Amino acid sequence: MNQKLNWEEIKKRFDQEWVELIDYEWEETKPYPSGGVVRVHAKDRKEFDRLI
């Protein structure tokens, strides 16, 4: 996936999944990024670690 998504869309599409973001935007004062490109996603940590 090469599409840049906002944080709300990432949460909606990848609910309860581990995600690795690239090309992200993250304000220092915010707890979450405002958006980015999802490079890897997985349902559990073991699968996520295998993919990265």
XYZ file of N, CA and C in Angstrom:
156
model
N 0.853 -1.181 0.000
C 0.000 0.000 0.000
C 0.894 1.237 0.000
N 0.680 2.133 -0.921
C 1.483 3.349 -1.015
C 0.677 4.606 -0.738
N -0.578 4.433 -0.385
C -1.463 5.573 -0.178
C -1.274 6.155 1.223
N -1.111 7.465 1.290
C -0.995 8.135 2.585
C -2.393 8.273 3.181
N -2.549 7.817 4.415
C -3.835 7.842 5.107
C -3.730 8.720 6.344
N -4.861 9.316 6.746
C -4.854 10.042 8.012
C -5.030 9.027 9.149
N -4.769 9.458 10.379
C -4.783 8.537 11.514
C -6.147 7.873 11.709
N -7.208 8.605 11.518
C -8.549 8.023 11.671
C -8.778 6.895 10.667
N -8.329 7.073 9.434
C -8.483 6.044 8.402
C -7.608 4.823 8.716
N -6.418 5.056 9.222
C -5.541 3.942 9.607
C -6.210 3.120 10.707
N -6.755 3.800 11.722
C -7.433 3.083 12.810
C -8.634 2.302 12.292
N -9.364 2.866 11.363
C -10.551 2.217 10.807
C -10.175 0.984 9.975
N -9.196 1.119 9.096
C -8.809 0.020 8.198
C -8.032 -1.087 8.900
N -7.252 -0.723 9.912
C -6.356 -1.681 10.558
C -6.655 -1.801 12.049
N -7.927 -1.807 12.393
C -8.373 -1.888 13.780
C -7.777 -3.117 14.471
N -7.207 -2.907 15.637
C -6.626 -3.972 16.455
C -5.460 -4.686 15.773
N -4.768 -3.996 14.863
C -3.606 -4.571 14.196
C -2.353 -3.774 14.537
N -1.230 -4.436 14.412
C 0.067 -3.780 14.494
C 0.335 -3.160 13.137
N 0.806 -1.920 13.115
C 1.130 -1.263 11.848
C 2.506 -0.605 11.930
N 3.206 -0.612 10.811
C 4.441 0.153 10.677
C 4.175 1.240 9.653
N 4.407 2.485 10.053
C 4.189 3.620 9.160
C 5.509 4.126 8.593
N 5.459 4.536 7.334
C 6.567 5.244 6.709
C 5.999 6.545 6.166
N 6.856 7.461 5.861
C 6.430 8.761 5.319
C 5.297 9.343 6.170
N 5.520 9.359 7.493
C 4.471 9.808 8.418
C 4.688 11.249 8.860
N 3.621 11.827 9.380
C 3.645 13.175 9.949
C 3.232 13.048 11.411
N 4.064 13.571 12.309
C 3.807 13.408 13.734
C 4.256 14.666 14.462
N 3.295 15.405 14.961
C 3.606 16.601 15.745
C 4.163 16.162 17.101
N 5.192 16.827 17.564
C 5.854 16.454 18.820
C 4.917 16.469 20.022
N 3.901 17.305 19.991
C 3.004 17.434 21.138
C 1.817 16.472 21.090
N 1.698 15.684 20.044
C 0.557 14.774 19.886
C 0.960 13.333 20.218
N 0.025 12.550 20.794
C 0.349 11.159 21.138
C 0.341 10.208 19.935
N -0.279 10.616 18.834
C -0.383 9.769 17.647
C -0.001 10.574 16.413
N 0.439 9.891 15.365
C 0.751 10.615 14.121
C -0.527 11.143 13.486
N -0.402 12.165 12.663
C -1.587 12.674 11.959
C -1.868 11.855 10.713
N -0.878 11.104 10.244
C -1.080 10.246 9.084
C 0.226 9.666 8.600
N 0.116 8.765 7.625
C 1.302 8.150 7.057
C 0.929 7.049 6.093
N 1.944 6.383 5.582
C 1.770 5.260 4.666
C 2.018 3.979 5.458
N 1.066 3.039 5.417
C 1.220 1.763 6.111
C 2.102 0.856 5.257
N 3.278 0.497 5.794
C 4.194 -0.386 5.071
C 3.904 -1.849 5.389
N 3.618 -2.124 6.665
C 3.354 -3.487 7.128
C 2.209 -3.435 8.126
N 1.352 -4.456 8.088
C 0.322 -4.594 9.120
C 0.075 -6.067 9.379
N -0.293 -6.395 10.621
C -0.526 -7.781 11.001
C -1.445 -7.831 12.214
N -2.160 -8.940 12.341
C -3.105 -9.119 13.452
C -2.408 -9.331 14.792
N -1.194 -9.913 14.781
C -0.505 -10.145 16.048
C 0.977 -9.799 15.938
N 1.606 -9.660 17.095
C 3.006 -9.225 17.151
C 3.939 -10.223 16.472
N 3.681 -11.505 16.643
C 4.552 -12.521 16.047
C 4.576 -12.390 14.524
N 3.428 -12.254 13.921
C 3.336 -12.091 12.467
C 3.961 -10.759 12.039
N 3.707 -9.718 12.805
C 4.281 -8.404 12.512
C 5.809 -8.476 12.500
N 6.376 -9.093 13.530
C 7.832 -9.231 13.602
C 8.373 -10.028 12.423
N 7.651 -11.045 11.999
C 8.081 -11.852 10.860
C 8.104 -11.021 9.577
N 7.132 -10.122 9.430
C 7.011 -9.321 8.212
C 8.033 -8.190 8.121
N 8.456 -7.683 9.275
C 9.435 -6.594 9.217
C 10.808 -7.190 9.274
